[in-house]
Amino acid sequence: MIKKLLSVTALSLALMPAVAQQDYDSDFGTWLELGAKKNLGVSRFSVGANAELRMDDNSRSVNRLSVGVDATYKWNKYVKFTLGYVFLDNYKKDKWKDGTEDNVWDKRKRVTDDDWKNHHRFYFDISPDIKVGRLLRISLRERYQYTFTPVDRYMRSSYYYRDVDGNLTLMEGRTKHEMMSDAREHKHVLRSRLKFEIDKKGLKWSPYVSVEAHNNLQSKMHLRKLRTALGTDYKLNRHHSVGAAYILTRENEDGDKELLHALDLNYSYKF
């Protein structure tokens, strides 16, 4: 089984350079995570809280802050269910793309605001896993994720074009009411993650490799993101643990192709 895990790891690493050579905008980021978990009186139930900070632009600027809570029910030794909520604030840079024929003043059209925007995210997980032999644990996490963006922090600037003087002007045929209505974004995503992990009793290290697909449920299961992770967790003692991982995310959404290399560092405390 160890050979199989090593084969999967080697295949994932071999695919990473091939993906990076495609026509994607590339960046490097750093993700920092803090988490805490508490088992309730009945061992099948637990609650948790977490906070996260993400940096992009070669880890020079903060682009996301989030806090969340969750509750988990362990149905049996093979399956568990999790319900969670995350409040996140992320920074979107100005992005431009080639305009269409109705954008006669400028061949470039701004499609996102240069601003911080908050989001409310709810999710539900079903996570089956099995132990193969004494070392290998294989898990599958299926997550339904709903994200709501309030209108007061989001203005869809694709309704604007720049005139010859450089001023933003509302496109003809668009009303402010229509723009504000469309600005309330509702995103429904299915995230499927397959994970292979070394899990041996008494071993403090837990190396793993995982692959996760983000599919847009509003667009016939369009693949929005493909994320590969290679890392390890280390158990300091029965309360404290730390982890580190290299994460490669390939994103293809709204015509934008992005490739993000990230270093993920985390710390968790178990009550």
XYZ file of C-alpha atoms in Angstrom:
271
model
C 0.000 0.000 0.000
C 2.897 2.333 0.672
C 4.041 1.788 -2.899
C 0.597 2.793 -4.145
C 0.664 5.979 -2.080
C 4.129 6.830 -3.346
C 2.950 6.229 -6.915
C 0.029 8.630 -6.463
C 2.358 11.216 -4.925
C 4.877 10.856 -7.751
C 2.125 11.187 -10.372
C 0.800 14.360 -8.748
C 4.268 15.897 -8.634
C 4.900 14.925 -12.246
C 1.684 16.606 -13.368
C 2.430 19.891 -11.586
C 5.109 21.162 -14.018
C 2.913 20.186 -16.979
C 0.025 22.220 -15.601
C 2.311 25.163 -14.901
C 3.370 25.303 -18.557
C -0.171 26.005 -19.723
C -1.467 29.482 -20.503
C -2.151 30.578 -16.925
C -1.293 33.671 -14.902
C 0.979 32.408 -12.132
C 1.415 33.614 -8.551
C 2.804 32.423 -5.212
C 0.961 32.817 -1.913
C 1.209 31.971 1.776
C -1.735 30.663 3.799
C -1.730 30.773 7.608
C -4.380 28.863 9.576
C -5.370 28.533 13.241
C -7.897 25.959 14.428
C -9.425 24.569 17.601
C -11.661 21.541 18.204
C -13.602 20.281 21.204
C -15.226 16.876 21.645
C -18.547 17.167 23.409
C -19.795 14.883 26.167
C -20.781 12.264 23.619
C -17.692 11.281 21.632
C -19.625 11.292 18.337
C -20.117 15.083 18.435
C -17.481 17.808 18.185
C -17.372 21.541 17.491
C -14.593 23.646 16.037
C -13.476 27.156 15.162
C -10.839 28.412 12.744
C -9.254 31.544 11.342
C -7.255 32.010 8.162
C -5.073 34.625 6.489
C -4.016 34.341 2.847
C -1.436 36.369 0.984
C -0.836 36.609 -2.760
C 1.261 38.734 -5.128
C 4.291 36.599 -4.225
C 3.169 36.714 -0.574
C 3.565 40.501 -0.407
C -0.059 41.480 0.240
C -3.019 40.115 2.170
C -5.912 39.078 -0.058
C -8.165 37.095 2.278
C -9.199 36.990 5.935
C -11.739 34.511 7.273
C -13.200 33.085 10.485
C -15.488 30.098 10.774
C -17.254 27.616 13.048
C -18.391 24.037 12.451
C -20.075 21.051 14.088
C -19.283 17.416 13.282
C -21.237 14.215 13.907
C -19.441 10.892 13.574
C -22.115 8.474 12.386
C -19.831 5.453 12.648
C -16.126 4.702 12.304
C -16.355 5.117 8.522
C -18.564 8.190 7.947
C -18.929 11.636 9.492
C -21.029 14.709 8.706
C -20.019 18.357 9.156
C -22.042 21.566 9.021
C -20.155 24.869 8.975
C -20.236 28.624 8.442
C -17.415 30.939 7.309
C -17.306 34.713 7.146
C -14.607 35.857 4.750
C -13.335 39.136 3.398
C -11.217 39.005 0.263
C -9.464 41.549 -1.886
C -10.094 41.638 -5.612
C -7.753 43.563 -7.857
C -8.783 45.467 -10.960
C -9.028 43.079 -13.890
C -9.449 44.037 -17.504
C -10.370 42.101 -20.585
C -10.949 42.890 -24.247
C -14.198 44.742 -24.775
C -16.980 43.830 -27.170
C -18.384 45.804 -30.075
C -20.806 47.682 -27.835
C -17.853 48.952 -25.800
C -16.805 51.430 -28.493
C -14.832 53.859 -26.360
C -12.230 51.488 -25.080
C -11.123 48.010 -26.100
C -10.581 47.128 -22.448
C -13.405 46.628 -19.980
C -13.057 46.436 -16.216
C -14.669 43.281 -14.866
C -13.904 43.514 -11.134
C -13.571 46.287 -8.582
C -10.339 47.030 -6.765
C -11.853 46.547 -3.326
C -12.398 44.349 -0.270
C -15.615 42.331 -0.404
C -17.210 40.225 2.315
C -18.965 36.903 1.820
C -21.071 34.530 3.909
C -20.370 30.855 3.251
C -22.272 27.794 4.451
C -21.217 24.218 3.783
C -22.205 20.618 4.452
C -19.747 17.699 4.285
C -20.123 13.963 3.956
C -16.748 12.338 4.647
C -16.299 8.578 4.356
C -12.876 7.072 5.038
C -11.305 3.664 5.407
C -8.090 2.375 6.944
C -6.116 0.090 4.643
C -3.680 -2.042 6.565
C -1.885 -0.380 9.464
C -0.527 2.654 7.641
C -2.752 4.035 4.904
C -5.995 5.964 5.355
C -8.067 6.864 2.296
C -10.795 9.492 2.625
C -13.288 11.160 0.320
C -14.899 14.468 1.265
C -17.949 15.641 -0.649
C -18.811 19.231 0.239
C -21.790 21.297 -0.869
C -20.835 24.958 -0.507
C -23.127 27.978 -0.766
C -21.610 31.484 -0.811
C -23.625 34.694 -0.594
C -22.156 38.128 -1.378
C -24.196 41.074 0.019
C -25.094 43.853 -2.391
C -23.745 46.693 -0.251
C -20.149 45.531 -0.717
C -20.271 44.350 -4.285
C -20.735 46.471 -7.430
C -20.362 44.679 -10.733
C -18.266 47.105 -12.740
C -18.620 45.108 -15.960
C -21.660 47.338 -16.496
C -19.264 50.235 -17.059
C -16.868 51.239 -19.791
C -14.202 53.932 -19.914
C -14.845 56.824 -22.265
C -12.187 58.739 -24.197
C -11.433 60.833 -21.104
C -10.910 57.757 -18.949
C -14.131 58.166 -16.964
C -16.298 55.195 -16.051
C -19.759 55.375 -17.632
C -22.733 53.073 -17.173
C -23.256 51.026 -20.316
C -26.271 51.877 -22.430
C -29.321 49.741 -21.711
C -28.227 49.010 -18.129
C -29.971 50.476 -15.117
C -28.620 50.963 -11.634
C -31.418 48.772 -10.256
C -30.443 45.985 -12.646
C -26.817 46.314 -11.658
C -27.620 46.209 -7.934
C -29.884 43.189 -8.413
C -27.214 41.218 -10.257
C -24.655 42.219 -7.644
C -26.215 39.866 -5.083
C -24.126 36.870 -5.915
C -25.208 33.355 -4.993
C -22.670 30.616 -5.714
C -23.350 26.889 -5.378
C -20.280 24.668 -5.561
C -19.607 20.961 -5.104
C -16.109 20.239 -3.801
C -14.823 16.660 -4.060
C -11.547 15.798 -2.340
C -9.696 12.471 -2.408
C -6.944 12.146 0.204
C -4.277 9.506 0.894
C -2.647 9.764 4.320
C -0.130 7.827 6.409
C -1.930 7.143 9.687
C -0.141 4.813 12.068
C -0.781 4.567 15.779
C 2.104 6.063 17.708
C 3.518 7.901 14.669
C 3.591 11.683 15.141
C 4.033 12.468 11.438
C 1.066 12.176 9.039
C 2.221 12.753 5.419
C -0.551 13.067 2.842
C -1.386 13.867 -0.746
C -4.807 15.043 -1.941
C -6.632 16.150 -5.072
C -9.755 18.332 -4.939
C -12.144 19.423 -7.697
C -14.430 22.477 -7.366
C -17.464 22.165 -9.641
C -19.937 24.970 -10.318
C -23.447 23.584 -9.761
C -24.980 26.576 -11.560
C -23.125 25.853 -14.785
C -23.570 22.140 -15.484
C -20.771 21.059 -13.140
C -18.186 23.361 -14.741
C -14.760 22.693 -13.214
C -13.816 25.983 -11.502
C -10.730 24.812 -9.628
C -8.456 21.811 -9.424
C -6.328 21.748 -6.281
C -3.457 19.378 -5.458
C -1.830 19.312 -2.023
C 1.264 17.562 -0.713
C 2.073 17.973 2.963
C 2.277 16.582 6.453
C 0.839 17.128 9.912
C 2.917 16.708 13.053
C 1.405 15.962 16.449
C 3.370 17.746 19.162
C 1.285 16.170 21.936
C -2.342 15.231 22.554
C -3.435 18.891 22.452
C -1.166 20.634 19.935
C -0.376 19.879 16.297
C 1.151 21.751 13.376
C 1.205 21.198 9.638
C 2.746 22.358 6.387
C 1.800 21.744 2.768
C 2.536 22.810 -0.781
C -0.715 23.533 -2.633
C -1.144 24.023 -6.351
C -4.471 25.464 -7.498
C -5.494 25.724 -11.119
C -8.466 28.053 -11.520
C -10.575 28.641 -14.614
C -13.532 30.936 -13.946
C -15.215 33.617 -16.067
C -12.551 33.167 -18.726
C -9.695 33.938 -16.326
C -7.008 31.265 -16.012
C -4.909 31.442 -12.868
C -2.291 29.175 -11.354
C -1.522 29.667 -7.663
C 1.386 28.032 -5.837
C 0.882 28.307 -2.085
C 2.675 27.382 1.115
C 0.134 26.417 3.766
C 1.137 26.575 7.445
C -1.309 25.639 10.181
C -1.634 25.139 13.914
C -4.491 23.412 15.731
C -5.438 22.879 19.356
C -7.627 20.025 20.585
C -9.399 20.426 23.902
